[in-house]
Short mmCIF file of C-alpha atoms in Angstrom, two decimals:
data_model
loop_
_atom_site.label_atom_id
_atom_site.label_comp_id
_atom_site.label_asym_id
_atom_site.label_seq_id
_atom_site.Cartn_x
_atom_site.Cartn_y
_atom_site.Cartn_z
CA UNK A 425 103.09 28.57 75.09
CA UNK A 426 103.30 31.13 77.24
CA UNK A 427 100.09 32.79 78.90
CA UNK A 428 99.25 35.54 81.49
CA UNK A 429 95.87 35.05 83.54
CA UNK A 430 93.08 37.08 81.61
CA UNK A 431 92.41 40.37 83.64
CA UNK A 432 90.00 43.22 83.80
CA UNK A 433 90.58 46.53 83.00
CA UNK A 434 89.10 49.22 85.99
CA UNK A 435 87.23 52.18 83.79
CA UNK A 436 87.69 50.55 80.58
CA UNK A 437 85.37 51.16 77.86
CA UNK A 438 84.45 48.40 74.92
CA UNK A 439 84.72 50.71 71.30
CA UNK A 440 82.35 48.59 70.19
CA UNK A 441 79.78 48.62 72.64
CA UNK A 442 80.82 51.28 75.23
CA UNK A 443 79.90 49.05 78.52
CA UNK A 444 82.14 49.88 80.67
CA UNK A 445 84.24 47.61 82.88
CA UNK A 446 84.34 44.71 80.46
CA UNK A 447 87.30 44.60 78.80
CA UNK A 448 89.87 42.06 79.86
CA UNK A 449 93.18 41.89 78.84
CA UNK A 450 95.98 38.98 78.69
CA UNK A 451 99.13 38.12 77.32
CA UNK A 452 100.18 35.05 74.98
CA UNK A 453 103.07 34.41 72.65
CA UNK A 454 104.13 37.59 72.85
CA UNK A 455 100.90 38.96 71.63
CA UNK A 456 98.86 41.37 73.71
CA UNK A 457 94.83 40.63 73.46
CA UNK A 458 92.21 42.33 74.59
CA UNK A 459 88.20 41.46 74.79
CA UNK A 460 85.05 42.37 75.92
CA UNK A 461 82.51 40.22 77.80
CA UNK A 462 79.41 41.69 76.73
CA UNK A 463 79.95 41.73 73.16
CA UNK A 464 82.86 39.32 71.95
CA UNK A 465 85.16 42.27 70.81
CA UNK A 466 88.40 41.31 70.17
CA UNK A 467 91.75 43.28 69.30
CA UNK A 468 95.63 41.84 69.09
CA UNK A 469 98.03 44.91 70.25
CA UNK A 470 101.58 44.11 69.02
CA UNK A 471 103.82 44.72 72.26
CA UNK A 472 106.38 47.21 71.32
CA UNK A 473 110.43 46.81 71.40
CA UNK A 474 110.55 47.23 74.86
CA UNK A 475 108.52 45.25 76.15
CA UNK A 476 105.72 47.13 77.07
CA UNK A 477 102.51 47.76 75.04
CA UNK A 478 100.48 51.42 75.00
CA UNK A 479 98.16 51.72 78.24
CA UNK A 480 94.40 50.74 77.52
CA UNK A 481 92.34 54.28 77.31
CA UNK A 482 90.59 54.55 80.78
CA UNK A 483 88.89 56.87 82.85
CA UNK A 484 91.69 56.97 85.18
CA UNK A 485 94.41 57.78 82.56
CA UNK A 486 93.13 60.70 80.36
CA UNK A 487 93.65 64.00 81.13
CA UNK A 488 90.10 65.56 82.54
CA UNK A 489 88.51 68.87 80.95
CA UNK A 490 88.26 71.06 83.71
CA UNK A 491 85.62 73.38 83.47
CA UNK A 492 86.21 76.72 84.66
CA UNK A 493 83.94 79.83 85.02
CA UNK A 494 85.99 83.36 84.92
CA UNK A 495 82.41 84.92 85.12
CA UNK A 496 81.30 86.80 88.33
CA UNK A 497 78.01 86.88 89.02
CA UNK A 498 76.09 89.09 91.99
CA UNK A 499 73.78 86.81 94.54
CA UNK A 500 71.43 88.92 95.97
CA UNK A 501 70.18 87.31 99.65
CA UNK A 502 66.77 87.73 100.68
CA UNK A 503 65.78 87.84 103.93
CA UNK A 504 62.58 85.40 105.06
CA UNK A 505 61.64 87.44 107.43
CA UNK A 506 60.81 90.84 105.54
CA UNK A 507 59.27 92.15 108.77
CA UNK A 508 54.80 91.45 107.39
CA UNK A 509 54.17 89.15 109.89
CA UNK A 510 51.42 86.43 108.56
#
């Protein structure tokens, strides 16, 4: 029986619960397994041919929506000191 020490997973979210940075992840047997600590979720990933299973969805690793503006807008500055004195 072979085992790798349980781990966390930085920016992982639980798809049961959503918490996020609960999921741990380990080895054994040749079986990857992965669980969270707030809500006893647990999923078996079958490690593929080569040895390596799919990465764990995480902040880190999906590709961000940027948000971009192409709209131009006009500030008009005010001055304070309009010249009325109070």
């Amino acid at each position: 029986m072979t085992a790798t020490p349980k781990r966390f997973i930085a920016g992982a979210i639980c798809p049961r619960c959503a918490a996020m940075d609960r999921i741990r992840a380990w080895e054994q047997n040749g079986i990857r397994y992965r669980e969270c600590v707030s809500c006893d979720y647990l999923e078996q990933l079958a490690i593929d041919e080569n040895g390596f299973a799919t990465d764990l969805p995480t902040r880190v690793n999906q590709p961000r929506k940027e948000e971009t503006s192409d709209d131009i807008q006009t500030v008009r500055l005010i001055d304070p000191s309009d010249g009325k004195t109070h």
